[in-house]
PDB file of C-alpha atoms in Angstrom:
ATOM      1  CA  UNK A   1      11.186 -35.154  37.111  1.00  0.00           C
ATOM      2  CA  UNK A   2      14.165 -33.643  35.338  1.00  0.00           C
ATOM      3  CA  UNK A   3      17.738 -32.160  37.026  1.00  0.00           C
ATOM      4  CA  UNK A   4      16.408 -28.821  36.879  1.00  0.00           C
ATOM      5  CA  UNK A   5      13.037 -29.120  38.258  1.00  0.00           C
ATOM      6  CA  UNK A   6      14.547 -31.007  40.966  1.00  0.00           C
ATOM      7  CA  UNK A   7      16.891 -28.177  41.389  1.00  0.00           C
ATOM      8  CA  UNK A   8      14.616 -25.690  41.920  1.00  0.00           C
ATOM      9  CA  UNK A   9      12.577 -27.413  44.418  1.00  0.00           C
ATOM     10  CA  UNK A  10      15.492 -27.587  46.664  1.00  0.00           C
ATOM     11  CA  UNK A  11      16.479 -23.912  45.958  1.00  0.00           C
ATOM     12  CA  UNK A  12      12.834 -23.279  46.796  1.00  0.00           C
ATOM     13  CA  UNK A  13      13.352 -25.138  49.812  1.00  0.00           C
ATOM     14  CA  UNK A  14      16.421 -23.171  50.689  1.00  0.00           C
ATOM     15  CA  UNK A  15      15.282 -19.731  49.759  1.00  0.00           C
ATOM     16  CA  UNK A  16      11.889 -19.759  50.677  1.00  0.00           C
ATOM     17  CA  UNK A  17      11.472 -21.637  53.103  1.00  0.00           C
ATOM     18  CA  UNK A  18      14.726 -21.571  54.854  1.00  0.00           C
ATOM     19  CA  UNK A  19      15.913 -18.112  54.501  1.00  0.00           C
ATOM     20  CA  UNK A  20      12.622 -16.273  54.026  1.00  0.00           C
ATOM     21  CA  UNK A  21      10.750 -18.214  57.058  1.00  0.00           C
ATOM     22  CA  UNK A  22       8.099 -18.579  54.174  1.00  0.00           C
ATOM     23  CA  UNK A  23       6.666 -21.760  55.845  1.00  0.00           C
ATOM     24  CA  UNK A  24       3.507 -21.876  53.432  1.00  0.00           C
ATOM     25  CA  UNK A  25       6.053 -22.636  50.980  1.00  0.00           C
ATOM     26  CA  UNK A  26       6.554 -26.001  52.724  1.00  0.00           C
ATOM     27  CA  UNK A  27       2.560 -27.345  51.637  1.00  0.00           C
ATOM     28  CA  UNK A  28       3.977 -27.133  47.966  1.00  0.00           C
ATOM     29  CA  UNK A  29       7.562 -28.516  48.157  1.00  0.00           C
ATOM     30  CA  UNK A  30       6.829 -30.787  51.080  1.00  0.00           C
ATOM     31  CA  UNK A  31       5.692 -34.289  50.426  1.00  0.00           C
ATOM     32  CA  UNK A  32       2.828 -35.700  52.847  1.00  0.00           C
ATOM     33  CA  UNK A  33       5.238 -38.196  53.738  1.00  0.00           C
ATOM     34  CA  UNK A  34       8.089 -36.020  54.199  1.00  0.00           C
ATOM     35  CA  UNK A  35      10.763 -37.922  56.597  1.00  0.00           C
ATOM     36  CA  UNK A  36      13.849 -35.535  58.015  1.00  0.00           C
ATOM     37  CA  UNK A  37      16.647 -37.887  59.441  1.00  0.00           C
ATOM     38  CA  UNK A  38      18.097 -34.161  61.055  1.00  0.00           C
ATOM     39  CA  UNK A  39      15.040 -33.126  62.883  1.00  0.00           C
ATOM     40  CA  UNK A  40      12.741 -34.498  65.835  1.00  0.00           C
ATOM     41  CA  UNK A  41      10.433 -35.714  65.154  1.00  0.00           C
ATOM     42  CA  UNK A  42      11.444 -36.606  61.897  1.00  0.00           C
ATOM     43  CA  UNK A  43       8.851 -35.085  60.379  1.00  0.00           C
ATOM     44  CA  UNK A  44       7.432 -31.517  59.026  1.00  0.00           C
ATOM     45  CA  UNK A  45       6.891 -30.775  62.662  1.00  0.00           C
ATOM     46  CA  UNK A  46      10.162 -31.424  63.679  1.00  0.00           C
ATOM     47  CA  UNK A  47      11.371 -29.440  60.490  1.00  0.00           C
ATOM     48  CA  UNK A  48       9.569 -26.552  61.633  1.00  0.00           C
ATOM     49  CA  UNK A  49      10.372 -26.467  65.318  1.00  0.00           C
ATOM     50  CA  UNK A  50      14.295 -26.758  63.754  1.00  0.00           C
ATOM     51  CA  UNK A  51      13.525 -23.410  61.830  1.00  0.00           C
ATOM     52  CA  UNK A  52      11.665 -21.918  64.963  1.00  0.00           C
ATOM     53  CA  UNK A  53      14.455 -22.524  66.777  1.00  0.00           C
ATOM     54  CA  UNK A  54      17.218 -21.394  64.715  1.00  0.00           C
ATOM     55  CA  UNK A  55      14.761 -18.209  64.091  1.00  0.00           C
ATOM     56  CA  UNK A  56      15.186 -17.322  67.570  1.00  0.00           C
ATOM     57  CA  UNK A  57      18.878 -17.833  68.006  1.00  0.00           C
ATOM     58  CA  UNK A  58      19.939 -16.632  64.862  1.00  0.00           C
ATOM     59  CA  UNK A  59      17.351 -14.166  63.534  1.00  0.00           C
ATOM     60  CA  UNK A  60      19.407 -12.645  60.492  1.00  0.00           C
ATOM     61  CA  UNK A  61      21.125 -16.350  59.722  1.00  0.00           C
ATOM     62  CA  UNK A  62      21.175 -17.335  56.051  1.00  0.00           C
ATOM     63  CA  UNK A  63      22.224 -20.527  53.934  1.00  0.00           C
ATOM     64  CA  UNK A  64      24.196 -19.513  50.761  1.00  0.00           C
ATOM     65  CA  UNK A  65      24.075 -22.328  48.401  1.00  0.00           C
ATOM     66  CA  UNK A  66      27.938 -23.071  47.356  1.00  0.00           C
ATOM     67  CA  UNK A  67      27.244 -25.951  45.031  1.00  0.00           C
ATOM     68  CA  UNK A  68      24.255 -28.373  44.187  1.00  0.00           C
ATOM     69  CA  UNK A  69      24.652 -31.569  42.271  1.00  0.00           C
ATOM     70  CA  UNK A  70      21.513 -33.660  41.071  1.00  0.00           C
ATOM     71  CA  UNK A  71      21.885 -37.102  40.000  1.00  0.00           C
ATOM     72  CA  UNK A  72      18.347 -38.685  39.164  1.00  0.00           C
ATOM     73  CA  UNK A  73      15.598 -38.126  42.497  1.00  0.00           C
ATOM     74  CA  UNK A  74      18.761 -37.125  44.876  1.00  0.00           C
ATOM     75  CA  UNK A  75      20.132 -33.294  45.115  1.00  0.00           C
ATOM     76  CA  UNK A  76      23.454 -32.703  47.008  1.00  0.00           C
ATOM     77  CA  UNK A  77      23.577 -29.480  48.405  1.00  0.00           C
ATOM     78  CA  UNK A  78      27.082 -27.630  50.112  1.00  0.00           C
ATOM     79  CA  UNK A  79      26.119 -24.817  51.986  1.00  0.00           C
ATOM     80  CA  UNK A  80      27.384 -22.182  53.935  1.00  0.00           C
ATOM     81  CA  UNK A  81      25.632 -21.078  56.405  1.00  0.00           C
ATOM     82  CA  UNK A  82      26.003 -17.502  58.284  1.00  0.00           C
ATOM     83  CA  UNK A  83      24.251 -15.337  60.968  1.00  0.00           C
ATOM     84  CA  UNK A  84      24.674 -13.690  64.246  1.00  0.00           C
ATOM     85  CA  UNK A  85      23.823 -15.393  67.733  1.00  0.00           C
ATOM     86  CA  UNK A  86      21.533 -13.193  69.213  1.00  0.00           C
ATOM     87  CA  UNK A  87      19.188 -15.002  70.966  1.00  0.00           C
ATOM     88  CA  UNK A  88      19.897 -18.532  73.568  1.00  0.00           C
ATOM     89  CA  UNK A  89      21.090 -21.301  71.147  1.00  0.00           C
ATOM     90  CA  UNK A  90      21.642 -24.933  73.374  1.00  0.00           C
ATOM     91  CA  UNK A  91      21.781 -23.260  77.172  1.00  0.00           C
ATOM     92  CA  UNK A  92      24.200 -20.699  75.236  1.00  0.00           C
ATOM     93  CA  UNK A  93      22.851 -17.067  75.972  1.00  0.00           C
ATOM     94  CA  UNK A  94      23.386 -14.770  73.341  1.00  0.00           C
ATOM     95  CA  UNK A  95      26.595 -13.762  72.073  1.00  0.00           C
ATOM     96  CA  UNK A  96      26.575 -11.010  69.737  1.00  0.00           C
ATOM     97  CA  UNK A  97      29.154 -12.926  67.626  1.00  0.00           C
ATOM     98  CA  UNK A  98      29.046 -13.738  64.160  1.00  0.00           C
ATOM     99  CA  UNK A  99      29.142 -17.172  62.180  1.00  0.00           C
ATOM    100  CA  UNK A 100      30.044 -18.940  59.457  1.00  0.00           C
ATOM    101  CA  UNK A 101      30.142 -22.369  59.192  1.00  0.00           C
ATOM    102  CA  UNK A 102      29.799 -25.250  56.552  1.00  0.00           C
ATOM    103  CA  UNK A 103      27.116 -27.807  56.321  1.00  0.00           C
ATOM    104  CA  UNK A 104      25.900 -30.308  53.656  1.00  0.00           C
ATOM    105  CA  UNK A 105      22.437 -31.382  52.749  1.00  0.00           C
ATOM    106  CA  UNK A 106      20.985 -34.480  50.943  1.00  0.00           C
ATOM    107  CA  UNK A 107      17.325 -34.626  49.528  1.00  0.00           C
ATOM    108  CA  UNK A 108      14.937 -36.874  47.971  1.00  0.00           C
ATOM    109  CA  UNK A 109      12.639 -35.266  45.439  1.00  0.00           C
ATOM    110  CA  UNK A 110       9.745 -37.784  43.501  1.00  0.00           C
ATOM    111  CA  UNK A 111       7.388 -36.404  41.572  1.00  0.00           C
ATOM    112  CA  UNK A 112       7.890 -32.298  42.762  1.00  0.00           C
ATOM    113  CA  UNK A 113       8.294 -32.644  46.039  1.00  0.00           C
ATOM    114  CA  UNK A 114      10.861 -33.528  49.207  1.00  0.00           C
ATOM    115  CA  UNK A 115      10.218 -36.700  50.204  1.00  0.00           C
ATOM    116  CA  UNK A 116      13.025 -37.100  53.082  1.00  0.00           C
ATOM    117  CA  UNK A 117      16.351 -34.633  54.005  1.00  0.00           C
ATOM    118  CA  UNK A 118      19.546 -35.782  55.844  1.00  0.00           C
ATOM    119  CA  UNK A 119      21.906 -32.767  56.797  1.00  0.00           C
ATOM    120  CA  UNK A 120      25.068 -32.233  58.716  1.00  0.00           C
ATOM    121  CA  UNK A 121      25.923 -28.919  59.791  1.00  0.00           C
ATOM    122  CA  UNK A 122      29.628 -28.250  61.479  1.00  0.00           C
ATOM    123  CA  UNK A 123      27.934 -28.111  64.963  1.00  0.00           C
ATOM    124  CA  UNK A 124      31.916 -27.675  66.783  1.00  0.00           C
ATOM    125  CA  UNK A 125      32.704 -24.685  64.573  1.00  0.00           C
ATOM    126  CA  UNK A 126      29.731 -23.256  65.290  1.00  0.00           C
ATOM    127  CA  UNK A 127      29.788 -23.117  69.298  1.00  0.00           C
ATOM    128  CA  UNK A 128      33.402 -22.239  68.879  1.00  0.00           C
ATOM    129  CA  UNK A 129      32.192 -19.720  66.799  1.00  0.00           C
ATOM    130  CA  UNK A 130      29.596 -18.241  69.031  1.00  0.00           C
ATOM    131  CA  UNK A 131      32.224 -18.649  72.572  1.00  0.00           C
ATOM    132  CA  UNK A 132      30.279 -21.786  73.811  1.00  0.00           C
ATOM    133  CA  UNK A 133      34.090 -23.498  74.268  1.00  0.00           C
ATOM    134  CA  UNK A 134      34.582 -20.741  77.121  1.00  0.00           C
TER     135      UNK A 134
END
């Protein structure tokens, strides 16, 4: 698959999926054998109890893509990602307060689809952000 195709899939993956909650999305971009080193399980499910999750907590968040590079089957994304705490995130009740940290992403995409995801997200910031260091 070229750059750009690969590209897409993960802006897809972002946009869609991500941002949109557009989980059907997931049966086209997703590989069968999809493995997600940031999730448990490390699998779809686990993907989509992550997104359930930071649904609840953050129901307006969003992931702004800052930069992706490609370089053959592996796309290198920097995010930022933004939102308000208004639900429990961790034992943390709601806050009210707004967000914005930074977090990178690294995918594998063969043949169309995501076939594994590593991320880190700045976890500190964030519970600093939303008053968990109280």
């Amino acid at each position: 698959m070229s750059n750009s195709t690969n590209r897409d899939v993960i802006k897809r993956f972002v946009t869609e999926a991500w941002n949109e909650n557009k989980l059907g999305v997931l049966d086209e971009i997703l590989d069968p054998t999809y493995y997600d080193y940031s999730s448990e399980p490390r699998n779809r499910e686990g993907l989509e109890r992550l997104l359930a999750i930071v649904n609840e907590a953050f129901p307006d968040h969003k992931t702004i893509i800052e930069e992706i590079i490609v370089e053959g089957d592996t796309v290198a994304v920097c995010e930022t990602f933004c939102g308000t705490h208004s639900g429990p995130f961790r034992g943390i009740p709601a806050s009210g307060k707004k967000f914005e940290v930074g977090r990178y992403r690294f995918f594998k995409v063969v043949n169309g689809k995501i076939v594994s995801h590593r991320g880190l997200l700045d976890l500190p910031a964030l519970l600093r952000q939303i008053g968990a260091d109280k």
